[in-house]
Every structure is written in structure tokens, then in C-alpha cells.
Tab-separated table of C-alpha atoms in Angstrom:
chain	number	residue	atom	x	y	z
A	1	PRO	CA	0.000	0.000	0.000
A	2	ALA	CA	2.823	2.436	0.740
A	3	LEU	CA	4.097	2.096	-2.834
A	4	TRP	CA	0.664	2.973	-4.196
A	5	ASP	CA	0.262	6.012	-1.973
A	6	ILE	CA	3.793	7.447	-2.014
A	7	LEU	CA	5.355	6.429	-5.334
A	8	ASN	CA	2.186	6.012	-7.442
A	9	LEU	CA	3.207	2.547	-8.590
A	10	GLN	CA	1.028	-0.368	-9.555
A	11	VAL	CA	0.748	-2.843	-6.707
A	12	TYR	CA	-1.336	-5.836	-5.835
A	13	TYR	CA	-3.461	-5.104	-2.783
A	14	PRO	CA	-3.510	-8.169	-0.513
A	15	TRP	CA	-6.895	-9.167	0.828
A	16	GLU	CA	-5.829	-8.003	4.298
A	17	PHE	CA	-5.801	-4.380	3.098
A	18	LEU	CA	-9.092	-4.298	1.215
A	19	SER	CA	-11.118	-1.367	2.505
A	20	SER	CA	-14.303	-3.443	2.801
A	21	SER	CA	-12.914	-5.315	5.809
A	22	PRO	CA	-9.198	-4.592	6.420
A	23	CYS	CA	-7.395	-7.059	8.669
A	24	ARG	CA	-4.055	-5.232	8.890
A	25	THR	CA	-3.181	-1.832	10.259
A	26	ILE	CA	-1.670	0.646	7.829
A	27	VAL	CA	0.422	2.286	10.572
A	28	PHE	CA	3.409	-0.072	10.470
A	29	PRO	CA	3.718	-0.252	6.647
A	30	ILE	CA	3.712	3.558	6.509
A	31	MET	CA	6.193	3.873	9.422
A	32	THR	CA	8.638	1.340	7.944
A	33	SER	CA	8.527	0.819	4.175
A	34	GLY	CA	6.634	4.076	3.687
A	35	VAL	CA	9.418	6.104	5.286
A	36	THR	CA	12.092	4.537	3.083
A	37	TYR	CA	10.013	5.127	-0.066
A	38	TRP	CA	9.443	8.745	0.922
A	39	VAL	CA	13.198	9.187	1.372
A	40	ILE	CA	14.118	7.815	-2.063
A	41	LYS	CA	11.301	9.829	-3.660
A	42	SER	CA	12.605	12.990	-1.994
A	43	LEU	CA	16.168	12.249	-3.152
A	44	GLN	CA	14.940	11.922	-6.713
A	45	GLN	CA	12.822	15.079	-6.567
A	46	LEU	CA	15.810	17.042	-5.226
A	47	ASP	CA	17.967	15.703	-8.102
A	48	ILE	CA	20.360	14.186	-5.576
A	49	CYS	CA	19.745	10.814	-7.183
A	50	SER	CA	18.266	10.964	-10.690
A	51	SER	CA	17.237	7.304	-10.836
A	52	CYS	CA	16.655	6.407	-7.202
A	53	ILE	CA	13.322	4.731	-7.882
A	54	ASN	CA	14.089	1.342	-9.387
A	55	SER	CA	13.453	-2.272	-8.529
A	56	TYR	CA	16.702	-2.602	-6.559
A	57	THR	CA	16.100	0.370	-4.243
A	58	LEU	CA	12.427	-0.581	-3.842
A	59	LEU	CA	13.542	-3.975	-2.565
A	60	VAL	CA	16.665	-3.080	-0.578
A	61	SER	CA	15.656	0.169	1.174
A	62	PRO	CA	12.935	-1.323	3.431
A	63	ARG	CA	15.049	-4.428	3.997
A	64	LEU	CA	17.947	-2.244	5.083
A	65	LEU	CA	15.690	-0.519	7.605
A	66	PHE	CA	14.519	-3.883	8.974
A	67	THR	CA	18.134	-5.044	9.184
A	68	ILE	CA	18.893	-2.020	11.354
A	69	PHE	CA	15.830	-2.780	13.471
A	70	SER	CA	17.039	-6.363	13.913
A	71	PHE	CA	19.788	-5.108	16.240
A	72	ILE	CA	16.990	-4.615	18.781
A	73	LEU	CA	17.232	-8.395	19.150
A	74	ASP	CA	20.954	-8.199	19.877
A	75	TYR	CA	20.386	-5.464	22.462
A	76	SER	CA	17.566	-7.442	24.070
A	77	VAL	CA	19.609	-10.633	24.291
A	78	TYR	CA	22.559	-8.792	25.836
A	79	GLN	CA	20.293	-7.141	28.419
A	80	LEU	CA	18.268	-10.244	29.232
A	81	ALA	CA	21.013	-12.875	29.399
A	82	PRO	CA	22.324	-11.985	32.910
A	83	PHE	CA	18.772	-11.756	34.245
A	84	TRP	CA	17.910	-15.278	33.067
A	85	GLY	CA	21.242	-16.870	33.984
A	86	ALA	CA	22.533	-17.190	30.404
A	87	ASP	CA	25.958	-16.352	29.046
A	88	PRO	CA	25.507	-13.066	27.071
A	89	TRP	CA	28.146	-13.824	24.446
A	90	LYS	CA	27.015	-17.398	23.868
A	91	ALA	CA	23.460	-16.127	23.472
A	92	LEU	CA	24.574	-13.445	21.011
A	93	ILE	CA	26.538	-16.008	18.988
A	94	LEU	CA	23.520	-18.310	18.825
A	95	LEU	CA	21.352	-15.389	17.733
A	96	ALA	CA	23.763	-13.988	15.140
A	97	GLY	CA	24.548	-17.441	13.753
A	98	SER	CA	20.919	-18.453	13.332
A	99	TYR	CA	19.646	-18.397	9.767
A	100	VAL	CA	16.318	-17.211	11.194
A	101	THR	CA	18.004	-13.938	12.142
A	102	LEU	CA	19.885	-13.660	8.854
A	103	VAL	CA	16.944	-14.512	6.584
A	104	PHE	CA	13.689	-13.622	8.324
A	105	TYR	CA	14.708	-10.634	10.451
A	106	THR	CA	16.050	-8.813	7.389
A	107	ARG	CA	12.743	-9.203	5.515
A	108	THR	CA	9.649	-7.031	5.763
A	109	PHE	CA	7.393	-9.543	7.524
A	110	THR	CA	4.836	-8.549	10.120
A	111	ASN	CA	6.245	-11.516	12.036
A	112	THR	CA	9.591	-9.693	12.156
A	113	LEU	CA	7.970	-6.681	13.816
A	114	GLU	CA	6.140	-9.067	16.128
A	115	GLY	CA	9.473	-10.571	17.179
A	116	LEU	CA	11.037	-7.156	17.812
A	117	LEU	CA	8.082	-5.990	19.917
A	118	PHE	CA	8.163	-9.270	21.834
A	119	ALA	CA	11.865	-8.689	22.556
A	120	LEU	CA	11.209	-5.176	23.849
A	121	LEU	CA	8.375	-6.466	26.033
A	122	MET	CA	10.641	-9.099	27.560
A	123	VAL	CA	13.255	-6.433	28.319
A	124	LEU	CA	10.667	-4.257	30.052
A	125	VAL	CA	9.234	-7.018	32.218
A	126	SER	CA	12.682	-8.362	33.161
A	127	SER	CA	14.105	-5.186	34.683
A	128	ARG	CA	16.451	-5.387	37.670
A	129	LYS	CA	18.356	-3.100	39.950
A	130	SER	CA	22.105	-2.981	39.701
A	131	SER	CA	22.331	-4.874	42.990
A	132	GLY	CA	20.579	-7.818	41.361
A	133	SER	CA	17.357	-7.633	43.317
A	134	SER	CA	14.058	-7.281	41.515
A	135	ALA	CA	13.300	-3.725	40.524
A	136	GLU	CA	10.046	-1.960	41.115
A	137	PRO	CA	8.093	-2.115	37.858
A	138	THR	CA	8.094	1.446	36.573
A	139	SER	CA	7.487	0.781	32.888
A	140	SER	CA	3.733	0.151	33.036
A	141	SER	CA	3.041	2.822	30.413
A	142	LEU	CA	5.567	1.468	27.914
A	143	ILE	CA	4.342	-2.074	28.451
A	144	GLY	CA	0.806	-0.909	27.631
A	145	VAL	CA	1.988	0.835	24.453
A	146	ILE	CA	4.040	-2.106	23.186
A	147	THR	CA	1.366	-4.692	23.971
A	148	THR	CA	-1.272	-2.716	22.069
A	149	ALA	CA	1.051	-1.943	19.149
A	150	GLY	CA	1.909	-5.639	18.894
A	151	PHE	CA	-1.784	-6.540	18.972
A	152	PHE	CA	-2.541	-4.185	16.074
A	153	ASN	CA	0.465	-5.438	14.114
A	154	ARG	CA	-0.624	-9.072	14.532
A	155	PRO	CA	-3.339	-10.098	17.013
A	156	THR	CA	-1.359	-13.303	17.594
A	157	PHE	CA	1.025	-11.087	19.581
A	158	LEU	CA	-1.225	-11.711	22.588
A	159	ALA	CA	-0.031	-15.327	22.563
A	160	PHE	CA	3.570	-14.129	22.879
A	161	ALA	CA	2.706	-11.403	25.405
A	162	LEU	CA	0.653	-13.591	27.765
A	163	VAL	CA	3.499	-15.047	29.851
A	164	PRO	CA	5.529	-11.785	29.980
A	165	LEU	CA	2.430	-9.887	31.140
A	166	LEU	CA	1.636	-12.481	33.806
A	167	TYR	CA	5.257	-12.384	34.935
A	168	TRP	CA	5.137	-8.565	35.093
A	169	ALA	CA	1.853	-8.641	37.012
A	170	GLY	CA	3.409	-11.072	39.497
A	171	LEU	CA	6.369	-8.739	40.018
A	172	ILE	CA	4.008	-5.845	40.705
A	173	VAL	CA	1.977	-7.810	43.227
A	174	ASP	CA	5.130	-9.038	45.007
A	175	SER	CA	6.818	-5.628	45.152
A	176	GLN	CA	3.877	-3.460	46.189
A	177	LYS	CA	2.572	-3.121	49.728
A	178	SER	CA	-0.131	-0.582	48.948
A	179	ILE	CA	-3.314	-1.353	47.004
A	180	LYS	CA	-3.294	2.239	45.750
A	181	THR	CA	0.171	1.853	44.209
A	182	LEU	CA	-0.823	-1.503	42.756
A	183	LEU	CA	-3.896	-0.032	41.081
A	184	ASN	CA	-1.822	2.884	39.829
A	185	HIS	CA	0.409	0.543	37.811
A	186	PHE	CA	-2.516	-1.252	36.209
A	187	LEU	CA	-4.315	2.026	35.528
A	188	LYS	CA	-1.247	3.386	33.687
A	189	PHE	CA	-1.113	0.193	31.647
A	190	ILE	CA	-4.805	0.377	30.692
A	191	LEU	CA	-4.798	4.104	29.900
A	192	CYS	CA	-1.709	3.879	27.672
A	193	ALA	CA	-3.076	0.794	25.965
A	194	CYS	CA	-6.355	2.597	25.243
A	195	PHE	CA	-4.556	5.707	23.978
A	196	THR	CA	-2.346	3.619	21.662
A	197	ALA	CA	-5.379	1.732	20.372
A	198	SER	CA	-7.165	5.002	19.626
A	199	VAL	CA	-4.178	6.189	17.574
A	200	PHE	CA	-4.186	3.009	15.479
A	201	ILE	CA	-7.973	3.033	15.035
A	202	THR	CA	-7.980	6.686	13.979
A	203	ALA	CA	-5.124	6.195	11.499
A	204	ASP	CA	-6.699	3.077	9.985
A	205	THR	CA	-10.114	4.691	9.762
A	206	PHE	CA	-8.722	7.782	8.010
A	207	TYR	CA	-6.795	5.612	5.562
A	208	PHE	CA	-9.455	3.061	4.682
A	209	THR	CA	-12.359	5.525	4.522
A	210	SER	CA	-10.590	8.322	2.601
A	211	MET	CA	-10.196	10.780	5.461
A	212	SER	CA	-13.652	10.089	6.911
A	213	LEU	CA	-14.567	8.911	10.399
A	214	ASP	CA	-18.065	7.696	9.588
A	215	ASN	CA	-17.199	4.071	10.421
A	216	LEU	CA	-14.427	3.041	12.793
A	217	TYR	CA	-12.036	0.343	11.558
A	218	ILE	CA	-10.644	-1.933	14.259
A	219	THR	CA	-8.401	-4.133	12.127
A	220	PRO	CA	-7.439	-6.748	14.785
A	221	PHE	CA	-11.109	-7.655	15.247
A	222	ASN	CA	-11.472	-8.175	11.505
A	223	PHE	CA	-8.316	-10.314	11.597
A	224	LEU	CA	-9.659	-12.485	14.404
A	225	SER	CA	-13.091	-12.762	12.799
A	226	TYR	CA	-11.510	-13.982	9.574
A	227	ASN	CA	-9.007	-16.399	11.100
A	228	LEU	CA	-11.402	-17.951	13.594
A	229	ASN	CA	-13.455	-19.191	10.647
A	230	PRO	CA	-12.110	-22.647	9.648
A	231	HIS	CA	-13.386	-22.200	6.074
A	232	ASN	CA	-11.237	-19.084	5.642
A	233	LEU	CA	-8.138	-20.811	6.995
A	234	ALA	CA	-8.726	-23.709	4.595
A	235	LEU	CA	-8.288	-21.279	1.690
A	236	HIS	CA	-4.682	-20.705	2.795
A	237	GLY	CA	-3.938	-24.346	3.594
A	238	THR	CA	-4.625	-26.485	6.634
A	239	HIS	CA	-2.059	-28.404	8.649
A	240	PRO	CA	-2.137	-30.900	11.531
A	241	ARG	CA	-2.227	-29.197	14.925
A	242	VAL	CA	1.180	-30.617	15.816
A	243	THR	CA	2.939	-29.076	12.782
A	244	HIS	CA	4.523	-26.265	14.813
A	245	PHE	CA	5.842	-28.688	17.427
A	246	THR	CA	7.034	-31.481	15.148
A	247	VAL	CA	7.985	-29.754	11.874
A	248	ASN	CA	8.187	-25.956	11.944
A	249	GLY	CA	10.102	-25.693	15.209
A	250	VAL	CA	12.726	-28.155	13.968
A	251	MET	CA	12.842	-26.471	10.540
A	252	LEU	CA	13.568	-23.068	12.100
A	253	PHE	CA	15.652	-23.853	15.160
A	254	GLY	CA	16.966	-27.391	14.646
A	255	ILE	CA	18.588	-29.038	17.645
A	256	LEU	CA	17.746	-26.060	19.904
A	257	HIS	CA	14.039	-26.837	19.532
A	258	ILE	CA	14.632	-30.514	20.282
A	259	LEU	CA	16.708	-29.662	23.368
A	260	ALA	CA	13.950	-27.356	24.611
A	261	ILE	CA	11.340	-30.101	24.191
A	262	SER	CA	13.575	-32.575	26.027
A	263	ALA	CA	14.178	-30.120	28.878
A	264	GLY	CA	10.470	-29.330	29.008
A	265	PHE	CA	9.506	-32.985	29.438
A	266	LYS	CA	12.166	-33.500	32.109
A	267	MET	CA	11.036	-30.433	34.002
A	268	LEU	CA	7.381	-31.404	33.730
A	269	LYS	CA	8.158	-34.893	35.005
A	270	LYS	CA	10.101	-33.398	37.911
A	271	TYR	CA	7.259	-31.042	38.855
A	272	VAL	CA	4.622	-33.773	38.682
A	273	HIS	CA	6.766	-35.976	40.917
A	274	GLN	CA	7.252	-33.180	43.425
A	275	LEU	CA	3.569	-32.236	43.421
A	276	MET	CA	2.807	-35.754	44.556
A	277	LEU	CA	4.793	-35.103	47.702
A	278	VAL	CA	3.064	-32.828	50.201
A	279	ARG	CA	6.348	-31.738	51.729
A	280	TRP	CA	7.709	-30.563	48.372
A	281	CYS	CA	4.420	-29.061	47.339
A	282	TYR	CA	4.152	-26.733	50.316
A	283	ARG	CA	7.770	-26.010	51.169
A	284	GLU	CA	9.880	-26.066	48.025
A	285	LEU	CA	7.648	-25.402	45.029
A	286	PRO	CA	7.762	-21.570	45.168
A	287	GLY	CA	11.527	-21.646	44.813
A	288	LEU	CA	11.596	-23.997	41.853
A	289	LEU	CA	10.881	-21.295	39.271
A	290	VAL	CA	13.884	-19.283	40.385
A	291	HIS	CA	16.433	-21.945	41.230
A	292	SER	CA	15.890	-24.611	38.561
A	293	GLU	CA	18.721	-24.891	36.075
A	294	GLY	CA	17.946	-23.153	32.776
A	295	SER	CA	15.101	-21.147	34.286
A	296	PRO	CA	11.780	-22.935	33.690
A	297	ALA	CA	10.147	-19.558	33.065
A	298	LEU	CA	12.018	-19.323	29.745
A	299	LEU	CA	10.400	-22.586	28.683
A	300	LEU	CA	7.031	-20.994	29.389
A	301	PHE	CA	8.013	-17.975	27.259
A	302	TYR	CA	8.753	-20.463	24.470
A	303	PHE	CA	6.094	-23.151	24.733
A	304	VAL	CA	2.991	-21.162	25.732
A	305	PRO	CA	2.957	-19.097	22.480
A	306	LEU	CA	3.800	-22.269	20.572
A	307	ALA	CA	0.789	-24.017	22.117
A	308	PHE	CA	-1.594	-21.129	21.393
A	309	LEU	CA	-0.469	-20.846	17.764
A	310	SER	CA	-0.964	-24.592	17.399
A	311	LEU	CA	-4.687	-24.134	18.041
A	312	PHE	CA	-5.046	-22.723	14.515
A	313	SER	CA	-5.069	-25.134	11.583
A	314	HIS	CA	-2.993	-22.863	9.318
A	315	GLN	CA	0.600	-23.128	10.534
A	316	GLU	CA	3.514	-21.535	8.674
A	317	PRO	CA	7.112	-21.617	9.965
A	318	ARG	CA	7.432	-17.797	9.966
A	319	PHE	CA	4.733	-17.574	12.644
A	320	LEU	CA	7.317	-18.900	15.138
A	321	ILE	CA	10.255	-16.577	14.428
A	322	PRO	CA	9.615	-14.365	17.526
A	323	LEU	CA	10.429	-17.410	19.675
A	324	ILE	CA	14.107	-17.235	18.796
A	325	LEU	CA	14.686	-14.851	21.723
A	326	PRO	CA	13.617	-17.086	24.659
A	327	LEU	CA	15.107	-20.084	22.876
A	328	VAL	CA	18.640	-18.661	22.543
A	329	LEU	CA	18.488	-17.423	26.156
A	330	PHE	CA	17.491	-20.888	27.324
A	331	SER	CA	20.101	-22.594	25.116
A	332	ALA	CA	22.901	-20.271	26.245
A	333	SER	CA	22.780	-21.481	29.818
A	334	PRO	CA	26.022	-23.235	30.836
A	335	ASN	CA	26.870	-26.445	28.972
A	336	ARG	CA	23.458	-26.773	27.319
A	337	ALA	CA	24.294	-26.374	23.617
A	338	VAL	CA	28.116	-26.500	23.666
A	339	LYS	CA	28.447	-30.130	22.584
A	340	TRP	CA	26.071	-29.521	19.674
A	341	LYS	CA	27.911	-26.489	18.246
A	342	ARG	CA	29.103	-28.242	15.069
A	343	LEU	CA	25.618	-29.497	14.318
A	344	ILE	CA	24.204	-26.014	15.015
A	345	VAL	CA	26.677	-24.392	12.598
A	346	LEU	CA	25.985	-26.962	9.870
A	347	PHE	CA	22.217	-26.673	10.327
A	348	ASN	CA	22.242	-22.875	10.016
A	349	LEU	CA	24.543	-22.933	6.989
A	350	LEU	CA	22.149	-25.293	5.235
A	351	GLY	CA	19.148	-23.249	6.373
A	352	ALA	CA	20.663	-20.010	5.072
A	353	LEU	CA	21.482	-21.675	1.745
A	354	LEU	CA	18.031	-23.206	1.371
A	355	PHE	CA	15.781	-20.376	2.581
A	356	GLY	CA	18.082	-17.435	1.868
A	357	CYS	CA	19.302	-18.402	-1.616
A	358	LEU	CA	17.561	-21.374	-3.222
A	359	HIS	CA	13.924	-21.283	-2.105
A	360	GLN	CA	12.084	-19.142	-4.697
A	361	GLY	CA	15.498	-17.544	-5.201
A	362	GLY	CA	15.015	-16.735	-8.879
A	363	LEU	CA	11.850	-14.680	-8.505
A	364	ILE	CA	13.451	-11.380	-7.427
A	365	PRO	CA	16.285	-11.490	-10.026
A	366	CYS	CA	13.601	-12.350	-12.591
A	367	LEU	CA	11.650	-9.201	-11.700
A	368	PHE	CA	14.854	-7.144	-11.903
A	369	HIS	CA	15.405	-8.514	-15.422
A	370	LEU	CA	11.800	-7.859	-16.452
A	371	GLU	CA	11.943	-4.292	-15.141
A	372	GLN	CA	14.955	-3.574	-17.354
A	373	LEU	CA	13.230	-5.213	-20.300
A	374	ILE	CA	9.976	-3.300	-19.864
A	375	HIS	CA	11.661	0.080	-19.440
A	376	SER	CA	14.343	-0.384	-22.094
A	377	PRO	CA	14.177	2.098	-24.992
A	378	THR	CA	12.718	0.795	-28.274
A	379	PRO	CA	13.175	2.053	-31.836
A	380	SER	CA	9.439	1.955	-32.419
A	381	SER	CA	7.375	5.054	-31.643
A	382	HIS	CA	4.604	2.832	-30.288
A	383	PRO	CA	4.911	1.583	-26.718
A	384	GLN	CA	5.565	-2.100	-26.228
A	385	HIS	CA	2.833	-4.138	-24.552
A	386	TYR	CA	3.916	-6.912	-22.204
A	387	THR	CA	1.869	-9.728	-20.742
A	388	LEU	CA	3.710	-11.428	-17.885
A	389	LEU	CA	2.267	-14.803	-16.934
A	390	PHE	CA	3.638	-16.290	-13.708
A	391	ALA	CA	2.915	-19.934	-12.888
A	392	HIS	CA	4.049	-22.166	-10.022
A	393	THR	CA	5.934	-19.359	-8.283
A	394	TYR	CA	5.177	-17.334	-5.197
A	395	MET	CA	3.037	-14.266	-5.835
A	396	PRO	CA	5.310	-11.836	-7.702
A	397	PRO	CA	5.613	-8.412	-6.017
A	398	ARG	CA	4.406	-6.221	-8.878
A	399	SER	CA	5.952	-3.134	-7.317
A	400	LEU	CA	9.428	-4.326	-8.341
A	401	LEU	CA	8.446	-3.898	-11.987
A	402	ASN	CA	8.353	-0.139	-11.272
A	403	ILE	CA	5.168	0.450	-13.302
A	404	LYS	CA	3.202	3.662	-12.820
A	405	LYS	CA	-0.471	3.452	-11.922
A	406	THR	CA	-1.430	5.074	-15.219
A	407	ASP	CA	0.605	2.639	-17.332
A	408	VAL	CA	-1.697	0.166	-19.122
A	409	HIS	CA	0.965	-1.449	-21.296
A	410	VAL	CA	1.977	-4.124	-18.785
A	411	GLU	CA	-0.349	-6.895	-17.653
A	412	VAL	CA	0.612	-9.290	-14.867
A	413	ILE	CA	-1.199	-12.627	-14.562
A	414	ASP	CA	-0.521	-14.768	-11.521
A	415	MET	CA	-1.681	-18.344	-12.093
A	416	ALA	CA	-0.176	-19.599	-8.820
A	417	GLY	CA	-0.167	-23.419	-8.858
A	418	ALA	CA	-2.583	-23.891	-11.773
A	419	GLY	CA	-2.946	-27.405	-13.154
A	420	GLU	CA	-1.668	-28.529	-16.533
A	421	GLU	CA	-5.005	-28.171	-18.330
A	422	THR	CA	-5.715	-24.656	-17.014
A	423	LEU	CA	-2.158	-23.534	-17.705
A	424	CYS	CA	-2.184	-24.832	-21.280
A	425	GLN	CA	-5.563	-23.265	-22.014
A	426	THR	CA	-4.334	-19.866	-20.869
A	427	VAL	CA	-1.028	-20.118	-22.749
A	428	GLU	CA	-2.699	-21.264	-25.994
A	429	GLN	CA	-5.255	-18.489	-25.735
A	430	ARG	CA	-2.556	-15.855	-25.321
A	431	ALA	CA	-0.495	-17.326	-28.145
A	432	SER	CA	-3.390	-17.210	-30.598
A	433	ASN	CA	-4.628	-13.726	-29.667
A	434	PHE	CA	-1.754	-11.348	-30.333
A	435	THR	CA	-3.451	-7.980	-30.766
A	436	CYS	CA	-0.525	-5.876	-31.976
A	437	SER	CA	2.867	-6.140	-33.583
A	438	ASP	CA	4.531	-4.778	-30.463
A	439	CYS	CA	2.929	-7.256	-28.048
A	440	HIS	CA	5.044	-9.677	-26.036
A	441	VAL	CA	3.819	-12.597	-23.950
A	442	LEU	CA	6.324	-13.862	-21.398
A	443	ILE	CA	5.789	-16.983	-19.321
A	444	ILE	CA	7.715	-17.325	-16.064
A	445	ILE	CA	7.879	-20.878	-14.712
A	446	PRO	CA	10.296	-23.061	-12.702
A	447	GLY	CA	12.474	-25.458	-14.645
A	448	THR	CA	10.604	-28.396	-13.161
A	449	VAL	CA	7.412	-27.273	-14.959
A	450	THR	CA	8.870	-26.676	-18.434
A	451	ALA	CA	7.887	-30.208	-19.464
A	452	THR	CA	4.260	-29.189	-18.936
A	453	ILE	CA	4.597	-26.160	-21.214
A	454	THR	CA	6.056	-28.260	-24.030
A	455	LYS	CA	2.775	-30.205	-24.099
A	456	CYS	CA	0.733	-27.042	-24.709
A	457	GLY	CA	1.325	-26.853	-28.459
A	458	VAL	CA	3.204	-23.540	-28.403
A	459	SER	CA	6.707	-22.450	-29.355
A	460	PHE	CA	9.091	-19.889	-27.944
A	461	LYS	CA	11.539	-17.566	-29.659
A	462	ASN	CA	13.515	-16.540	-26.575
A	463	GLN	CA	14.243	-18.084	-23.242
A	464	THR	CA	16.191	-16.802	-20.247
A	465	LEU	CA	17.315	-18.946	-17.330
A	466	ILE	CA	17.555	-17.384	-13.864
A	467	PHE	CA	19.702	-19.515	-11.542
A	468	PRO	CA	19.291	-20.642	-8.783
A	469	HIS	CA	15.607	-21.195	-8.061
A	470	LEU	CA	14.063	-23.994	-6.017
A	471	SER	CA	10.319	-24.482	-5.836
A	472	MET	CA	9.374	-26.648	-2.862
A	473	GLU	CA	5.883	-27.013	-4.352
A	474	ASP	CA	7.418	-28.464	-7.540
A	475	PRO	CA	10.710	-29.976	-6.343
A	476	PRO	CA	13.148	-31.516	-8.802
A	477	GLN	CA	13.499	-35.263	-8.868
A	478	ILE	CA	16.696	-36.654	-7.387
A	479	PRO	CA	17.639	-38.736	-10.500
A	480	VAL	CA	17.313	-35.622	-12.671
A	481	LEU	CA	19.553	-33.613	-10.321
A	482	SER	CA	22.262	-36.255	-10.622
A	483	SER	CA	22.204	-35.943	-14.401
A	484	GLY	CA	23.637	-33.184	-16.565
A	485	ASN	CA	20.280	-31.387	-16.543
A	486	TRP	CA	20.444	-30.313	-12.901
A	487	ARG	CA	21.000	-26.614	-13.619
A	488	SER	CA	17.770	-26.264	-15.592
A	489	GLN	CA	15.866	-28.048	-12.826
A	490	LEU	CA	17.164	-25.534	-10.292
A	491	GLY	CA	16.320	-22.491	-12.392
A	492	LEU	CA	13.478	-20.157	-13.253
A	493	TYR	CA	12.675	-19.713	-16.944
A	494	ILE	CA	11.418	-16.622	-18.774
A	495	LEU	CA	9.903	-17.892	-22.019
A	496	GLU	CA	8.666	-15.555	-24.771
A	497	LEU	CA	5.842	-16.917	-26.900
A	498	ASN	CA	6.350	-17.061	-30.625
A	499	ARG	CA	3.606	-15.768	-32.918
A	500	ASP	CA	3.991	-18.835	-35.055
A	501	HIS	CA	2.997	-21.155	-32.243
A	502	GLN	CA	3.414	-24.488	-33.935
A	503	SER	CA	4.017	-27.404	-31.665
A	504	LEU	CA	7.611	-27.859	-30.588
């Protein structure tokens, strides 16, 4: 949306931002990507940079800002490690070496902002005096602001905030002798939360109703209403409830997730055994949370959000990236992850290669190439018309084509994972309906799907291979990879239809 409003470029509006029932706040996109786009627009208008607005700067500028923001994680880990009995430098190494930090926290995901806000919340609720004793909670206002901002960014933030807020509330109750002072803390929290919510509601209402306040837009409620409907979640894919525990956690964090599960079961077994003993139950249980090795509270910070997110049937790995903070703090306790360091390094190298380079890796370079092609000068006085048909790729970010809203000479068709019959029908129709001499039809498909296109009775006059590109939805077959054709299987093709579309 920020590209549409600030740079007047053609974009695809996701369903979450449709004005009929928006599920996402506009505040964070404007404050992050919007600021970077305004800066590069201003640089171009001031003739400081004559060609600042291009696909590269549109991609890199917001990512650079998020990369800078990601150091909030480093600060949080360094501040929190002594409080939770972890080694600060071991925790920082685990954080910096994780491919989750390198890949996800440098991308413009709402989950990235959710992780940063979760980190700040943990810092606020884990304050201590220099002497080491628990500090009086004096950050009630900030906690209210961050909790509400996180809720408007993604309502699932409440799952991450639950344990920190309960921990904070427990600190307040333990440290306050006066009911008046106790109520004062909670009143500050509620008032600041309400004020922050009113700011978000006002901004969203102005944006989605064209500067009118006739109807208030409370985007988190729309988000919850949509996602609590199983039929809506089925449109985005359904997964077993244990996917986060058994697949996504391992995929993101590897052995650290497995160690946390193992420690969790051991700790649970220990608590159940002790609860069966009256002497332990009444005399020693209150001290367990503080004195147990590895701090059981960190396991609650990790597993409670994981359990709440597992209640939903749509489970993507990126939903769990905020959990890297409590996990590295837990894993950095003495001698917990030291013997697994080689496996941790190998796992994160492979993860960075797979998710940072190979997985859908050709799509962005492909858009860079298409932008240059579309905007390249032509000898003809008539503008070239391009039809770009994407199939079996992730949704292409149209903004990277750098097309103005008023430009009608470029058409983008996203066929997602269309079947062979539907794909061939569309390709044959486009091949037989060239409307002008300056029309170009380009088909963008992974190398693993080119065999399907050859069955469609069309021919191509140009083809460009973008390498590397791995589509997990259409993975290459192992025997093919071991042959001499492996490069084409790990590539993304740009195929230009020939007017004379005789069968190949």
C-alpha cells in the first residue's frame, strides 16, 4: 500500500488491506517501508539521485531498515542474558549465527515486527536493579503501548505477550505493599493501551475511509473474525495441529528446539513428581521457578505461544520466528548447547542456503530482469505491450516492476499453482490472440514445470534462465539432479511466446 500512496506505482493489494474489511493496520507499513520510499522519492525530486526509484532500491531500502531494526534483538539478548542466567556472548553467537536472524529478520514480515516488539516487552518485564534484586516495575506505560502496538500489528502477539504480562503482574503484586500503588500501575497500563489503540484506530479509519470517520475500523477484530473461521483458513492451507511442534520448530531452530522439548519434558516430570509429595508441594515449590537450572520460566516464554499458535489449523514456519529470543536465552545457559555447536553451525549454513538463496530464489532477479526489459528504450514510436504470466511461483511483487499506476501497457497474470489443463488453455489463448505487432507474452515458470509447457502446443523464440531457483511445491526429482540437466531443474525460466505457435 505504501508504494501505491507514495510512489504512485502499480501494486497488488492483498486481501488483508481491502477497505471493505481490512485485517491489517496501515500504521506499520507507513512507518517502515513508507518512510524509506518517501526518502528515495525525496532524493529523486531534489535531483540528488536521478534514478533512485528502481526495482533494486524498492527492494533493498525497506530491507535495510529492517536489518537495522534487527539489532533490537541483539540489544535485548545482551540485556536479558544476565537476568535469566545465560551467558551473554554465547546467546549473542547463537542469535547472530541463526539463519532465522539472517533470513527472516532482514525481511519485511509482520512476524519480524512481532518478534522485535516481543523482545522489547521481555526487556521491560525483566528489569532489575544494579544490585541484582528485583526492581520496582516502573514501565507500566511502555508495556501498555508495546502490547497494544503488537496486537494491532498481529493479534497473535497476545499469545507471545501472555506469559511476559503475567510475569510482570506477578512482580508488581510481590513488590507493592499498597493497594493504591498496585492499582496505579494497572491504571497506567490500561490508559496507555487505550490511547495507543485510539491512535491506530484513527489512522486506519482515516486511511481506509478516505479521510472520513463515519465508520471506525478496528483491524485486529477483523483479523480475528476472519481467522477464527475454519473455512477461511482452509483457503490458505490447513495443517495438523502438531505441525509447529514437530515440523516448523525443527525447521527453524533445529537441535535447539529438540533440546527445549527434552528439557520441558524432564522439568514437567520433575514437577509432577514433586507435586505428589506434600512436603515438596508446600515447602519447596515456590523456589523452583527461580532456582531450577535453565530457568523454567524461559520454557514458558517459548512453549505457551507455541501451544496457542498450534490451536489454529494454518501453521507456517514464519509464525514462530519471535520465539528465537527465549530459545537462545534458554540454550545459552552453561553447557546446554556447547556439545552440539558443530551441528548447530551446519544446520544454520544449510538453512541459510536453502531459505536465503535457493527457495524461490530466482523470482526477485527475474523481476529485476523484467523491469529492465519493460523500461528499455525501443526504436518503435509505439509503446511495447507486455503480458507477464507467472505460474508455479510465489506471488510476484508487482511493485518491483516499477510500473506507474497510469501505465496500461503491462499486464501481470498470476496463475499460482494452476494445473496442466488450465495452464495450457491460458497459454494457448494468449499465443493465438496477439493484438498488436509490439505485443510480447512472457511466461515465467520453474524449470521443473517446463515439461508441462512443451505439451501445450506452443513455441518460444527466446528463453532466459535465472539460476538458482528452487520451488518446494514443484521440487526436482533426485535422479534428474544427478544428471547433466540439474541446472535447468534448479532455475526459473522466462519464455517468450512465438507468434507462429506451432508445436515444438
